[in-house]
CSV table of C-alpha atoms in Angstrom, one decimal:
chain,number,residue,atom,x,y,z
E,1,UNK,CA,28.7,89.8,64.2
E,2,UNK,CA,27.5,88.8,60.7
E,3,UNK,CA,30.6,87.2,58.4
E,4,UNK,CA,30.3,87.3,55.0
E,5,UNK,CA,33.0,86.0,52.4
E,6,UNK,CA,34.0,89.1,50.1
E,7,UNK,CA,36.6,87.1,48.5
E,8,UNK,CA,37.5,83.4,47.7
E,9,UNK,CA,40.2,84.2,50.5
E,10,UNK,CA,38.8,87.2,52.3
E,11,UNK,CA,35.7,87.9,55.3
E,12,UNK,CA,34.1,91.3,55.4
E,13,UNK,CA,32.6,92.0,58.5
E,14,UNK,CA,28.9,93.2,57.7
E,15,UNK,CA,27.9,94.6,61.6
E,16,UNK,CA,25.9,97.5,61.5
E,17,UNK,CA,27.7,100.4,63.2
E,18,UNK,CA,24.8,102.9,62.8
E,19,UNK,CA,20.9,101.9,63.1
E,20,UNK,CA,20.1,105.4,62.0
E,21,UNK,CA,22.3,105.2,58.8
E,22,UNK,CA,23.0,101.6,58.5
E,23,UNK,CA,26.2,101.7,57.8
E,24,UNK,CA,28.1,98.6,57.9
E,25,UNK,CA,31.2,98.2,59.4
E,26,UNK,CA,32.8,96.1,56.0
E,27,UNK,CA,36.0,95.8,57.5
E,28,UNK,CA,38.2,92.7,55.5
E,29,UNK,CA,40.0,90.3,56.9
E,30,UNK,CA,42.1,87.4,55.1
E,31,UNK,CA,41.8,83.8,55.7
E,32,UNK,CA,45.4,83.7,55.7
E,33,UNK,CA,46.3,86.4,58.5
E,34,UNK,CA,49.1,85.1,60.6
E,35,UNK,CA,49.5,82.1,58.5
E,36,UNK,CA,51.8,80.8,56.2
E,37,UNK,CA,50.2,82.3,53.4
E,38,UNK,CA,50.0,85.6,54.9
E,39,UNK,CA,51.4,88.5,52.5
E,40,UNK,CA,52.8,85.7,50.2
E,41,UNK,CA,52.5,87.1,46.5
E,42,UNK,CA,51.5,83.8,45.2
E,43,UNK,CA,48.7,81.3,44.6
E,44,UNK,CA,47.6,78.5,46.7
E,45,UNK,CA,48.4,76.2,44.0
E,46,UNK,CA,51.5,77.8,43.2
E,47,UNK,CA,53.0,77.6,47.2
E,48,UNK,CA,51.8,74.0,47.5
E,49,UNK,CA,53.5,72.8,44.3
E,50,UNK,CA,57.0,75.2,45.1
E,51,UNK,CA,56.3,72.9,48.5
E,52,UNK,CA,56.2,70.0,46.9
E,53,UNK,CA,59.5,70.5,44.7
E,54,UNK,CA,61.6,71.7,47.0
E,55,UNK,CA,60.9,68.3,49.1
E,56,UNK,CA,60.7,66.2,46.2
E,57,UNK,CA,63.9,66.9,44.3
E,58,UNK,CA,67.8,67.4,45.7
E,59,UNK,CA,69.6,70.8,45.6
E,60,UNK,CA,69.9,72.7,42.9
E,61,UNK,CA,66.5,73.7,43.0
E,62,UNK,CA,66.2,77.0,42.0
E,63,UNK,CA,66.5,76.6,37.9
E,64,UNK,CA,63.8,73.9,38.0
E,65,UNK,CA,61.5,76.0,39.8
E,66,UNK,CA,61.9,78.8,37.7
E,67,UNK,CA,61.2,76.8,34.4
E,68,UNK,CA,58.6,75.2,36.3
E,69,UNK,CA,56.4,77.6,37.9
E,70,UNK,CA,57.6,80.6,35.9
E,71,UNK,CA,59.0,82.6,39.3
E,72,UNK,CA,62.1,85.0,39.3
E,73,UNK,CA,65.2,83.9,41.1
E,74,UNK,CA,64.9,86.0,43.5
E,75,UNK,CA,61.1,85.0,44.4
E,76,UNK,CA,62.2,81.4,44.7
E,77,UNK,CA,65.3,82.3,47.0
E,78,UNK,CA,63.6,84.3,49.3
E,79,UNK,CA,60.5,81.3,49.2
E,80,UNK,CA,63.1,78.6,50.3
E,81,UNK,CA,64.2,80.8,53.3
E,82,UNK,CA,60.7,81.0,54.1
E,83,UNK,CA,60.0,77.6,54.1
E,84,UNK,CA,63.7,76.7,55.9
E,85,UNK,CA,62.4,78.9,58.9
E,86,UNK,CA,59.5,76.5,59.4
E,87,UNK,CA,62.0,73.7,59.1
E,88,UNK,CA,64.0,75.4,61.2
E,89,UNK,CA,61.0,75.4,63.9
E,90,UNK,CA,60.8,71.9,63.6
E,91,UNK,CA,64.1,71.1,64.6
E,92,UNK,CA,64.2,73.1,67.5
E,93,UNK,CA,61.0,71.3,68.7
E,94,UNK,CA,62.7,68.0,67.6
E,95,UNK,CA,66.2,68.4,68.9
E,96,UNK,CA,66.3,65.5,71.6
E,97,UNK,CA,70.0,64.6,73.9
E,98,UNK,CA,71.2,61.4,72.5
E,99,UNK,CA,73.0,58.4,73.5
E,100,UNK,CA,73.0,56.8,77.1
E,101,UNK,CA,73.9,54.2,79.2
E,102,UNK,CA,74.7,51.2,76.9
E,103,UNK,CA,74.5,53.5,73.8
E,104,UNK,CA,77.5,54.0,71.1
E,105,UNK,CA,77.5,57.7,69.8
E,106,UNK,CA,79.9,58.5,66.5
E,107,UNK,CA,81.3,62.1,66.5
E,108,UNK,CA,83.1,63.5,64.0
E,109,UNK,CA,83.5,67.1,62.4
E,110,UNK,CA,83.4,68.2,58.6
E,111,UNK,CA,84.0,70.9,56.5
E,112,UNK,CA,81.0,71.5,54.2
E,113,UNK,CA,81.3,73.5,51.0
E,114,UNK,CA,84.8,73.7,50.5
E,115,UNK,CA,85.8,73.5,46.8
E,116,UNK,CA,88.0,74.7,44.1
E,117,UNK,CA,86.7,78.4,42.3
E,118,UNK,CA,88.8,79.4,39.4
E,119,UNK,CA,92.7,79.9,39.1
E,120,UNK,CA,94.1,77.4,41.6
E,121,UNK,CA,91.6,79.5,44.3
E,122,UNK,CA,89.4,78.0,46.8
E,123,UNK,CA,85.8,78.9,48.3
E,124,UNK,CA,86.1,78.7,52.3
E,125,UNK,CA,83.9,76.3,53.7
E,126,UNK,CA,81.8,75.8,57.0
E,127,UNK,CA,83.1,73.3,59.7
E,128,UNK,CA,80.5,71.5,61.0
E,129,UNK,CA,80.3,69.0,63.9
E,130,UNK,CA,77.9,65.8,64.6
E,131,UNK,CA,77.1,63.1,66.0
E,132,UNK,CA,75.0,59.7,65.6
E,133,UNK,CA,74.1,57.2,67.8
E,134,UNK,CA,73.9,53.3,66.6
E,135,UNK,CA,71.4,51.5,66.0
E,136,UNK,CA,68.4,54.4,65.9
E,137,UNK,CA,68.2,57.6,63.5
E,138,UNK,CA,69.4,59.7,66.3
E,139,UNK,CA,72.0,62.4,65.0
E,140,UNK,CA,72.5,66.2,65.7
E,141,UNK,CA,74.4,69.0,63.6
E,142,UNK,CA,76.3,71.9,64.8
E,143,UNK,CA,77.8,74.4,62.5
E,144,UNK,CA,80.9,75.4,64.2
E,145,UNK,CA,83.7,78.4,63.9
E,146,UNK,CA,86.4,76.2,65.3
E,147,UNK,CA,87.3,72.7,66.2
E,148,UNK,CA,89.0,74.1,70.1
E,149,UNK,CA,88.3,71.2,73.1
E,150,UNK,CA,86.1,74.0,74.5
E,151,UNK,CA,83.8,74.3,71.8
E,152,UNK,CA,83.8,70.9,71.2
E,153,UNK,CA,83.8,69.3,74.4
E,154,UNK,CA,80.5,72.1,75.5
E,155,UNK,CA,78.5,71.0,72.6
E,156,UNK,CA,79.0,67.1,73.4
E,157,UNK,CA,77.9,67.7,77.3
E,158,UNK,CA,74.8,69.3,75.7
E,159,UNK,CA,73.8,66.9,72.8
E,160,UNK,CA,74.7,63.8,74.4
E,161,UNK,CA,74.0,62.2,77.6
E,162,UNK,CA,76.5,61.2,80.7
E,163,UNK,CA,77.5,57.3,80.6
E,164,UNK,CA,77.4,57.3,76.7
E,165,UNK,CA,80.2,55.4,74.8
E,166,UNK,CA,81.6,58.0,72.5
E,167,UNK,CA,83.4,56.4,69.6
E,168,UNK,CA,85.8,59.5,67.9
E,169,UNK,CA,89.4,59.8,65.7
E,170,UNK,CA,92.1,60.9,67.6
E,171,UNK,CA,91.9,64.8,67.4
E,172,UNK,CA,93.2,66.2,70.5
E,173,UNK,CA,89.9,67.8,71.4
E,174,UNK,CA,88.3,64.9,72.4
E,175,UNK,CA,91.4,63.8,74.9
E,176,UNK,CA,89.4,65.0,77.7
E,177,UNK,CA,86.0,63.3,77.2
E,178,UNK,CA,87.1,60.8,79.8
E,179,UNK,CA,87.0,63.2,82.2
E,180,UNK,CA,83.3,63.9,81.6
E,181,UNK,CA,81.3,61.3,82.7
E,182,UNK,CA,81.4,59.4,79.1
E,183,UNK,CA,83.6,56.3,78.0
E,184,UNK,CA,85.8,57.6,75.3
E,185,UNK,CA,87.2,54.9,72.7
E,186,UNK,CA,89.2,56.6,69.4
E,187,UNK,CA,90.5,55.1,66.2
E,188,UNK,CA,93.7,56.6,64.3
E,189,UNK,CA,92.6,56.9,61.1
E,190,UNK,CA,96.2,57.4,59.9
E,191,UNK,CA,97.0,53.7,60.7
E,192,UNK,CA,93.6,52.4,60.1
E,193,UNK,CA,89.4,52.6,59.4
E,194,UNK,CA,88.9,50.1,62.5
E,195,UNK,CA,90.8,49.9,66.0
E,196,UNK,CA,92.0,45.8,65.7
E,197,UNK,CA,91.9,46.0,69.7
E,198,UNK,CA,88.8,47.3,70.4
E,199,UNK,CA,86.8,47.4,67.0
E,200,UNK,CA,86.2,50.9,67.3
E,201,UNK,CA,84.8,52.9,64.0
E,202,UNK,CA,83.5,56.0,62.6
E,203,UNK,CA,81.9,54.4,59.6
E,204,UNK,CA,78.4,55.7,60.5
E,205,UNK,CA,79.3,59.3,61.1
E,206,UNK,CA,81.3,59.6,57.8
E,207,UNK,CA,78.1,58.0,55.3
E,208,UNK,CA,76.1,60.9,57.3
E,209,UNK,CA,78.3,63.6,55.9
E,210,UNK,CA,77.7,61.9,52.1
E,211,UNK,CA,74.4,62.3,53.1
E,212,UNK,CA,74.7,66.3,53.8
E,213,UNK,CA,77.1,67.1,51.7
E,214,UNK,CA,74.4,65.6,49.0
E,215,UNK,CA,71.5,67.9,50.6
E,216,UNK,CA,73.5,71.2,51.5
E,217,UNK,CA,73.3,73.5,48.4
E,218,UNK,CA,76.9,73.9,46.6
E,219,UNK,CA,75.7,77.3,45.2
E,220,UNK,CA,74.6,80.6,46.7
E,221,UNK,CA,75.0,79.2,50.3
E,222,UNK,CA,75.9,81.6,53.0
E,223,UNK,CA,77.0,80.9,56.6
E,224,UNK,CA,73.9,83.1,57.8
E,225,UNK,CA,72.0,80.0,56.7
E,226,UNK,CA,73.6,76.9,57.5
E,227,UNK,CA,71.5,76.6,60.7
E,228,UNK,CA,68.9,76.3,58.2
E,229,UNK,CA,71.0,74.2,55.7
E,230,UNK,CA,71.3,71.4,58.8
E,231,UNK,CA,67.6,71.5,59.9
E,232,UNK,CA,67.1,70.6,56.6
E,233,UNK,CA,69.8,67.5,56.7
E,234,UNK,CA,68.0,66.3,60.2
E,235,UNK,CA,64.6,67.2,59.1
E,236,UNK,CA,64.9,65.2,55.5
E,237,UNK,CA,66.8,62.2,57.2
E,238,UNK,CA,64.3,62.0,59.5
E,239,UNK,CA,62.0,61.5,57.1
E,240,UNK,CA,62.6,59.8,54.1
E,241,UNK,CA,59.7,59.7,52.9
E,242,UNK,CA,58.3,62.8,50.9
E,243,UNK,CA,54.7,62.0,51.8
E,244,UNK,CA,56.0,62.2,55.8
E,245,UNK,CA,57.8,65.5,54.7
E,246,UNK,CA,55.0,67.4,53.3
E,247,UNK,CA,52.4,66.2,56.3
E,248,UNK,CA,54.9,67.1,58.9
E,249,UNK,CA,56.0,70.6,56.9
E,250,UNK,CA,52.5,71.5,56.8
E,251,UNK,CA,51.9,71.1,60.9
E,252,UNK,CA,54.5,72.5,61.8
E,253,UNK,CA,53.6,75.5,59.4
E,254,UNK,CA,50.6,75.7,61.0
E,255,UNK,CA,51.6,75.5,64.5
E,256,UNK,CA,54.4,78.3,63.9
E,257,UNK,CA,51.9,80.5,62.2
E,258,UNK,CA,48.8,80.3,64.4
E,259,UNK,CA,45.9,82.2,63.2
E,260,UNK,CA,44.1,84.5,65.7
E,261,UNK,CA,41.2,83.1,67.6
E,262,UNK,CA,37.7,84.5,66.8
């Protein structure tokens, strides 16, 4: 089959369907089918610098990028969902059990979002619960409806492994973690920041929820999104680095939108 390029983006098939007529077949296919830029109504240029923004520069985003690269607001919301289900991706591919034998993991939960409207009213927030083990950049993120033992206590026997030293407040939740195969120390925060007995703190757990609290958008969020809200935390903690960012984005684009084999 002979491939000719139509269009910078674009092969037309030219294969002769009739010798008698020769008609060609001149069916087009894009470059970009069943990739990220599939159906996207911008430019090259345009997706890799909204890329580069929205990894180069905190929450809120969306005003910038409008003045910026001259997009409606609805253009650049629906963009960052598309580029959160790629982060997204990578987090499921990433998302490891942490802790161990001779391991310390922090655990703590958080509301996210919660702050004063207008009038004396309140916006509801989203709890969330985590957990980070010392001395490595180890850490999940669970958005959660409720703080009960039973959700709680099923998350921890899936994120972090048996024989781990679990370091936690004093919320009843956890009483049972001794019972699971795990060596449960707490701290009562109401008395102090560090057990004088036993040393134990949450120190680590509670800089990590500056750290979301900093990356989770304070405007327009919805609870629809915060799994992608904490893929983002992980995936940008992960990664400090905005060069890292954009080279691991950019596989793990490509590898969730494979292009079909010719």
């Amino acid at each position: 089959m002979e491939i000719t390029v139509a269009h910078p983006y674009t092969f037309r098939c030219q294969k002769r369907t009739s010798k008698k007529t020769k008609r060609k077949c001149n069916v087009n296919v894009s470059i970009f089918k069943k990739t990220f830029f599939f159906r996207v109504k911008l430019s090259v240029t345009t997706v890799a610098e909204f890329v580069f923004i929205y990894f180069n520069r905190p929450p809120p985003r969306i005003k910038y990028i409008e003045r910026e690269l001259g997009l409606t607001q609805k253009t650049i919301v629906d963009f960052c969902s598309f580029i959160r289900e790629v982060i997204i991706f990578w987090a499921s591919k990433n998302s490891t059990v942490i802790g161990g034998e001779g391991k310390i993991v922090e655990i703590d939960e958080a509301k996210i979002g919660k702050r004063k409207y207008n009038k004396g009213r309140y916006l509801e927030g989203q709890w969330v619960f985590g957990g980070i083990e010392r001395g490595s950049r180890n850490f999940f993120l669970v958005a959660v409806e409720d703080r009960s033992a039973g959700t709680l206590v099923d998350i921890i026997k899936n994120k972090i492994a048996p024989g781990t030293t679990i370091f936690s407040d004093c919320w009843r939740a956890y009483d049972s973690l001794g019972e699971n195969q795990y060596k449960h120390l707490t701290v009562n925060h109401s008395v102090n920041f560090v057990d004088p007995d036993t040393g134990t703190h949450t120190q680590n757990i509670e800089r990590l929820w500056v750290e979301v609290r900093k990356l989770v958008p304070r405007f327009g969020r919805t609870k629809r999104h915060y799994e992608g809200y904490l893929s983002e935390c992980l995936f940008a903690m992960r990664h400090p680095d905005h060069r890292e960012r954009l080279h691991v984005f950019w596989k793990m684009a490509g590898q969730l939108y494979t292009p079909p084999a010719h």
